[in-house]
Short mmCIF file of C-alpha atoms in Angstrom, two decimals:
data_model
loop_
_atom_site.label_atom_id
_atom_site.label_comp_id
_atom_site.label_asym_id
_atom_site.label_seq_id
_atom_site.Cartn_x
_atom_site.Cartn_y
_atom_site.Cartn_z
CA MET A 1341 -5.24 -27.06 -19.21
CA PHE A 1342 -3.07 -25.32 -15.96
CA ALA A 1343 -1.97 -22.63 -14.79
CA GLY A 1344 1.13 -24.23 -13.15
CA ILE A 1345 2.78 -26.61 -10.36
CA PHE A 1346 4.38 -25.30 -6.75
CA CYS A 1347 5.52 -27.06 -4.03
CA ILE A 1348 7.19 -25.96 -0.70
CA ARG A 1349 9.65 -28.04 0.35
CA ALA A 1350 10.92 -28.28 3.77
CA GLY A 1351 14.03 -30.02 4.69
CA ILE A 1352 13.63 -33.96 5.50
CA ASN A 1353 16.20 -33.60 8.28
CA HIS A 1354 15.65 -30.26 9.56
CA ASN A 1355 12.74 -29.16 12.24
CA PRO A 1356 10.00 -26.86 9.75
CA ALA A 1357 8.76 -25.27 13.54
CA VAL A 1358 12.83 -23.80 13.45
CA LEU A 1359 13.26 -23.20 10.51
CA ILE A 1360 10.09 -20.60 9.75
CA ARG A 1361 11.05 -18.92 12.44
CA HIS A 1362 15.20 -18.57 11.95
CA VAL A 1363 16.28 -19.74 8.87
CA PRO A 1364 13.20 -19.05 5.90
CA GLU A 1365 16.08 -19.24 3.75
CA LEU A 1366 16.09 -22.85 3.83
CA PHE A 1367 12.52 -23.38 2.87
CA ALA A 1368 12.20 -23.51 -1.66
CA ILE A 1369 9.91 -23.33 -4.12
CA ARG A 1370 10.32 -25.95 -6.28
CA ARG A 1371 8.01 -25.47 -9.78
CA LEU A 1372 7.52 -29.30 -11.54
CA HIS A 1373 7.11 -29.07 -15.63
CA GLN A 1374 6.04 -31.40 -17.69
CA THR A 1375 8.60 -33.90 -18.13
CA THR A 1376 9.62 -34.14 -14.14
CA ALA A 1377 8.08 -36.85 -11.92
CA PRO A 1378 5.27 -35.83 -9.55
CA HIS A 1379 7.46 -34.60 -6.42
CA CYS A 1380 8.85 -31.42 -6.67
CA ASN A 1381 12.47 -30.52 -8.00
CA ASN A 1382 14.59 -27.72 -10.15
CA ARG A 1383 15.29 -26.16 -6.28
CA ILE A 1384 14.69 -22.11 -6.29
CA GLN A 1385 15.89 -20.46 -3.15
CA SER A 1386 13.26 -18.05 -1.20
CA ASP A 1387 11.84 -16.89 1.62
CA VAL A 1388 9.28 -18.36 3.24
CA ALA A 1389 7.38 -15.10 4.37
CA ASN A 1390 6.78 -14.43 0.42
CA ASN A 1391 5.90 -17.91 -0.39
CA ILE A 1392 4.71 -19.85 1.91
CA GLY A 1393 1.04 -18.96 0.62
CA LEU A 1394 1.35 -19.95 -2.28
CA PRO A 1395 -0.14 -23.12 -3.75
CA ASN A 1396 2.02 -26.16 -3.93
CA CYS A 1397 2.03 -28.91 -5.65
CA VAL A 1398 -1.33 -28.06 -7.35
CA THR A 1399 -2.31 -28.12 -11.03
CA PHE A 1400 -4.83 -25.99 -12.08
CA PHE A 1401 -7.56 -27.00 -14.18
CA GLY A 1402 -10.68 -25.32 -16.36
CA GLN A 1403 -10.68 -21.28 -16.61
CA TRP A 1404 -10.33 -19.97 -13.15
CA PRO A 1405 -10.98 -16.29 -13.00
CA GLU A 1406 -7.76 -14.79 -11.71
CA GLU A 1407 -8.91 -13.34 -8.64
CA ASP A 1408 -10.24 -17.05 -7.43
CA ARG A 1409 -7.27 -18.45 -8.36
CA GLU A 1410 -4.84 -16.06 -6.04
CA THR A 1411 -7.26 -16.62 -3.44
CA PHE A 1412 -7.40 -20.11 -3.88
CA SER A 1413 -3.22 -20.22 -3.60
CA LYS A 1414 -3.31 -18.39 -0.25
CA ASP A 1415 -6.07 -20.30 1.49
CA MET A 1416 -4.99 -24.18 0.00
CA ARG A 1417 -1.26 -25.15 0.61
CA VAL A 1418 1.19 -28.15 1.23
CA MET A 1419 4.24 -28.54 3.01
CA ASP A 1420 6.63 -31.50 1.68
CA GLN A 1421 8.41 -33.79 4.45
CA PHE A 1422 7.00 -32.16 6.70
CA VAL A 1423 7.53 -34.85 9.45
CA ASP A 1424 10.98 -36.94 8.73
CA GLU A 1425 10.78 -41.24 8.37
CA LYS A 1426 11.43 -41.32 12.32
CA GLU A 1427 8.41 -38.86 13.09
CA GLU A 1428 6.12 -40.85 11.12
CA ASN A 1429 7.24 -44.36 13.07
CA SER A 1430 6.71 -42.42 16.46
CA LEU A 1431 3.27 -41.56 15.03
CA LEU A 1432 2.46 -45.08 13.98
CA GLU A 1433 3.85 -46.31 17.35
CA GLU A 1434 1.27 -44.38 19.29
CA ILE A 1435 -1.67 -44.88 17.14
CA GLU A 1436 -1.50 -48.08 15.50
CA PRO A 1437 -2.59 -49.78 18.52
CA TYR A 1438 -5.80 -48.56 18.80
CA LEU A 1439 -6.90 -48.55 15.31
CA LYS A 1440 -6.38 -52.49 15.11
CA ARG A 1441 -8.97 -52.91 17.25
CA LEU A 1442 -11.25 -51.09 15.16
CA ARG A 1443 -12.87 -52.92 12.17
CA TYR A 1444 -13.02 -50.89 8.42
CA GLU A 1445 -16.57 -49.27 8.22
CA PHE A 1446 -17.77 -48.26 4.79
CA ASP A 1447 -20.74 -46.44 5.86
CA HIS A 1448 -20.48 -42.73 6.94
CA TRP A 1449 -23.49 -40.99 8.51
CA ASP A 1450 -23.15 -38.56 5.92
CA ASP A 1451 -21.81 -40.87 2.56
CA ALA A 1452 -18.40 -38.97 2.59
CA ILE A 1453 -15.97 -41.83 3.31
CA HIS A 1454 -15.86 -45.48 2.59
CA GLY A 1455 -13.54 -47.40 3.63
CA TYR A 1456 -11.86 -45.74 6.85
CA ARG A 1457 -11.60 -45.97 10.73
CA GLU A 1458 -11.06 -43.69 12.86
CA THR A 1459 -10.79 -41.95 16.36
CA GLU A 1460 -9.63 -38.82 18.31
CA ARG A 1461 -6.91 -37.78 20.89
CA LYS A 1462 -6.17 -35.64 23.21
CA HIS A 1463 -3.43 -37.06 24.91
CA TRP A 1464 -0.21 -37.76 23.00
CA TYR A 1465 3.54 -39.13 23.75
CA PRO A 1466 5.24 -36.38 24.45
CA ALA A 1467 7.66 -36.77 21.29
CA ASN A 1468 4.62 -36.62 19.46
CA ARG A 1469 2.82 -33.46 21.28
CA THR A 1470 5.47 -31.51 19.77
CA ILE A 1471 4.81 -32.65 16.37
CA LEU A 1472 1.52 -31.89 16.53
CA ASP A 1473 2.31 -28.28 18.14
CA ARG A 1474 4.68 -27.75 15.55
CA ILE A 1475 1.13 -28.56 12.64
CA VAL A 1476 -0.24 -25.68 15.20
CA SER A 1477 2.04 -23.29 15.25
CA VAL A 1478 2.22 -23.07 11.36
CA ALA A 1479 -1.41 -23.40 10.82
CA PHE A 1480 -2.69 -22.30 13.29
CA ASP A 1481 -1.47 -19.42 14.98
CA GLY A 1482 -0.79 -21.58 18.45
CA THR A 1483 -4.32 -22.04 18.50
CA ALA A 1484 -6.17 -25.21 17.84
CA MET A 1485 -9.41 -27.42 19.44
CA PRO A 1486 -7.74 -29.98 21.61
CA TYR A 1487 -8.67 -33.20 20.35
CA VAL A 1488 -6.56 -34.20 17.72
CA HIS A 1489 -8.46 -36.58 14.49
CA VAL A 1490 -6.69 -40.21 13.10
CA LEU A 1491 -8.41 -40.78 9.85
CA ASP A 1492 -7.28 -44.61 8.53
CA LEU A 1493 -8.27 -44.65 4.70
CA ALA A 1494 -8.01 -48.34 3.70
CA GLU A 1495 -6.24 -48.78 0.36
CA GLN A 1496 -9.35 -49.46 -1.69
CA GLY A 1497 -10.94 -46.27 0.39
CA VAL A 1498 -11.59 -42.79 -0.69
CA ILE A 1499 -13.38 -39.60 1.06
CA LYS A 1500 -16.04 -38.87 -1.41
CA PRO A 1501 -16.50 -35.17 -2.89
CA HIS A 1502 -18.06 -33.00 0.32
CA VAL A 1503 -18.03 -29.70 1.30
CA ASP A 1504 -16.87 -29.02 5.48
CA SER A 1505 -20.04 -28.59 7.99
CA VAL A 1506 -19.39 -25.08 9.96
CA ARG A 1507 -20.90 -26.77 12.91
CA TYR A 1508 -17.86 -29.08 13.78
CA CYS A 1509 -14.91 -26.47 13.56
CA GLY A 1510 -13.68 -23.28 11.98
CA ASN A 1511 -12.21 -21.97 9.05
CA THR A 1512 -9.21 -23.81 9.20
CA ILE A 1513 -7.92 -27.83 8.92
CA ALA A 1514 -4.02 -29.03 8.79
CA GLY A 1515 -3.16 -32.84 7.96
CA ILE A 1516 0.09 -34.64 8.14
CA SER A 1517 -0.39 -37.66 5.06
CA LEU A 1518 0.98 -40.69 6.64
CA LEU A 1519 2.19 -43.93 4.97
CA SER A 1520 1.01 -43.19 1.29
CA ASP A 1521 0.85 -40.79 -0.95
CA SER A 1522 -2.70 -39.60 -2.46
CA VAL A 1523 -4.29 -37.10 -4.59
CA MET A 1524 -6.96 -34.16 -3.54
CA ARG A 1525 -9.15 -33.37 -5.96
CA LEU A 1526 -10.97 -29.36 -5.10
CA VAL A 1527 -13.57 -28.52 -7.86
CA ARG A 1528 -15.25 -25.03 -7.47
CA THR A 1529 -18.80 -25.54 -6.20
CA ASN A 1530 -21.80 -22.45 -4.70
CA ASP A 1531 -24.34 -22.74 -1.90
CA GLU A 1532 -26.89 -23.58 -3.91
CA GLU A 1533 -24.65 -27.00 -5.53
CA GLN A 1534 -23.81 -27.61 -1.71
CA THR A 1535 -27.18 -27.35 0.17
CA ASN A 1536 -28.94 -29.92 -3.20
CA GLU A 1537 -29.47 -33.19 -2.43
CA GLU A 1538 -26.86 -34.72 -5.05
CA TYR A 1539 -24.03 -31.99 -4.83
CA ARG A 1540 -21.73 -34.62 -4.70
CA GLN A 1541 -22.32 -35.55 -8.71
CA ILE A 1542 -21.79 -31.34 -9.63
CA PHE A 1543 -18.17 -32.69 -10.75
CA SER A 1544 -19.58 -35.09 -13.72
CA GLN A 1545 -22.53 -32.14 -14.63
CA ASP A 1546 -21.86 -29.28 -16.65
CA ARG A 1547 -17.95 -30.11 -16.36
CA HIS A 1548 -16.70 -27.96 -19.01
CA LYS A 1549 -17.88 -24.83 -17.21
CA LYS A 1550 -16.46 -25.92 -13.95
CA TYR A 1551 -12.22 -25.20 -12.42
CA TRP A 1552 -10.94 -26.95 -10.03
CA ALA A 1553 -7.49 -28.40 -8.78
CA ASP A 1554 -5.83 -31.55 -8.40
CA ILE A 1555 -3.23 -31.28 -5.35
CA LEU A 1556 -0.33 -33.97 -4.75
CA LEU A 1557 0.01 -34.84 -1.39
CA PRO A 1558 3.19 -36.61 -0.43
CA ARG A 1559 3.82 -38.96 2.06
CA ARG A 1560 4.79 -37.01 5.20
CA SER A 1561 3.71 -33.67 4.18
CA LEU A 1562 1.59 -31.08 5.88
CA TYR A 1563 -1.50 -29.52 4.09
CA VAL A 1564 -2.81 -26.57 5.02
CA MET A 1565 -6.92 -25.57 4.44
CA LYS A 1566 -8.43 -22.31 4.89
CA HIS A 1567 -11.37 -19.92 3.98
CA THR A 1568 -12.58 -20.45 0.64
CA ALA A 1569 -10.22 -23.56 0.15
CA ARG A 1570 -12.88 -25.29 2.39
CA TYR A 1571 -16.10 -23.73 1.64
CA LYS A 1572 -16.00 -22.59 -1.75
CA PHE A 1573 -14.93 -25.95 -2.92
CA THR A 1574 -15.62 -29.52 -2.82
CA HIS A 1575 -12.65 -31.82 -1.84
CA GLU A 1576 -11.81 -35.01 -1.52
CA ILE A 1577 -8.97 -37.91 -1.90
CA LEU A 1578 -9.40 -40.09 -5.04
CA SER A 1579 -9.32 -43.84 -5.35
CA ALA A 1580 -6.53 -45.45 -5.63
CA LYS A 1581 -7.21 -45.92 -9.58
CA GLU A 1582 -7.97 -42.58 -10.54
CA SER A 1583 -5.00 -41.13 -8.36
CA LEU A 1584 -3.61 -39.46 -11.81
CA PHE A 1585 -1.30 -36.16 -10.91
CA ARG A 1586 -0.18 -35.07 -14.66
CA ASP A 1587 -0.78 -37.94 -15.94
CA LYS A 1588 0.85 -40.52 -13.30
CA LEU A 1589 -0.62 -42.79 -11.30
CA ILE A 1590 0.43 -42.14 -7.64
CA ASN A 1591 0.69 -45.13 -5.99
CA LYS A 1592 -2.09 -44.87 -3.05
CA THR A 1593 -2.22 -47.54 -0.79
CA ARG A 1594 -3.08 -47.30 3.41
CA ARG A 1595 -3.20 -43.76 4.17
CA ILE A 1596 -3.19 -42.17 7.65
CA SER A 1597 -4.03 -38.56 7.81
CA ILE A 1598 -3.95 -36.66 11.28
CA ILE A 1599 -5.87 -33.59 11.53
CA CYS A 1600 -5.53 -30.33 13.71
CA ARG A 1601 -8.85 -28.27 13.87
CA ASN A 1602 -9.65 -25.24 15.03
CA ASP A 1603 -12.80 -23.88 17.25
CA PRO A 1604 -15.94 -22.69 15.09
#
């Protein structure tokens, strides 16, 4: 049913940008086995330059063409413990005062999100700007849009299956997950289904013909989604009751994601 699960983990007490530039051997690829918990175990030393493109904390379902799986593995990755607890608290201290003044919304302009509040920020405290610069360095080769999207998803909130519009940002998005673990599902689609008014229901139609991947997004991890992962797959954040990863229920609570993008 599945092809495999991998995870790249940056050491919790280290700066990932420094690790990538200077000590790649400190990164590890960890393979998850059926009997383990959904977080990464079984450390295997490896060179990040060769392995950072591998799928991270992902389970493949359905009949994936080998070429599609290889491309997806390069275009979707997760780096566990990209920020540590202190950095998470620093980010929350900056954005929480503003978010608390907003109410959760249950209507979205394209019906993609329920139970959310959001904002964009251009100017950040210096310590947090350093974290964002680290994202830009890792995910965008140093160039990203100046405004950073902050999305606060309530415990009961969901992000429904959708394909990103090419009008608002470029070929890559990268986001830090704060406060909670969650599960992202990506389902292979095509141009006809994307433009159909009922494309959100494609997963329930002819499911046996589909292939998809469930991605574990651990708290404080960074996901990087680009190219085919963005435009050839719908993506969604599963609801709390549906957040299963390898048959284990993931305790999804309130989740804040801080998302960087590049220009269209």
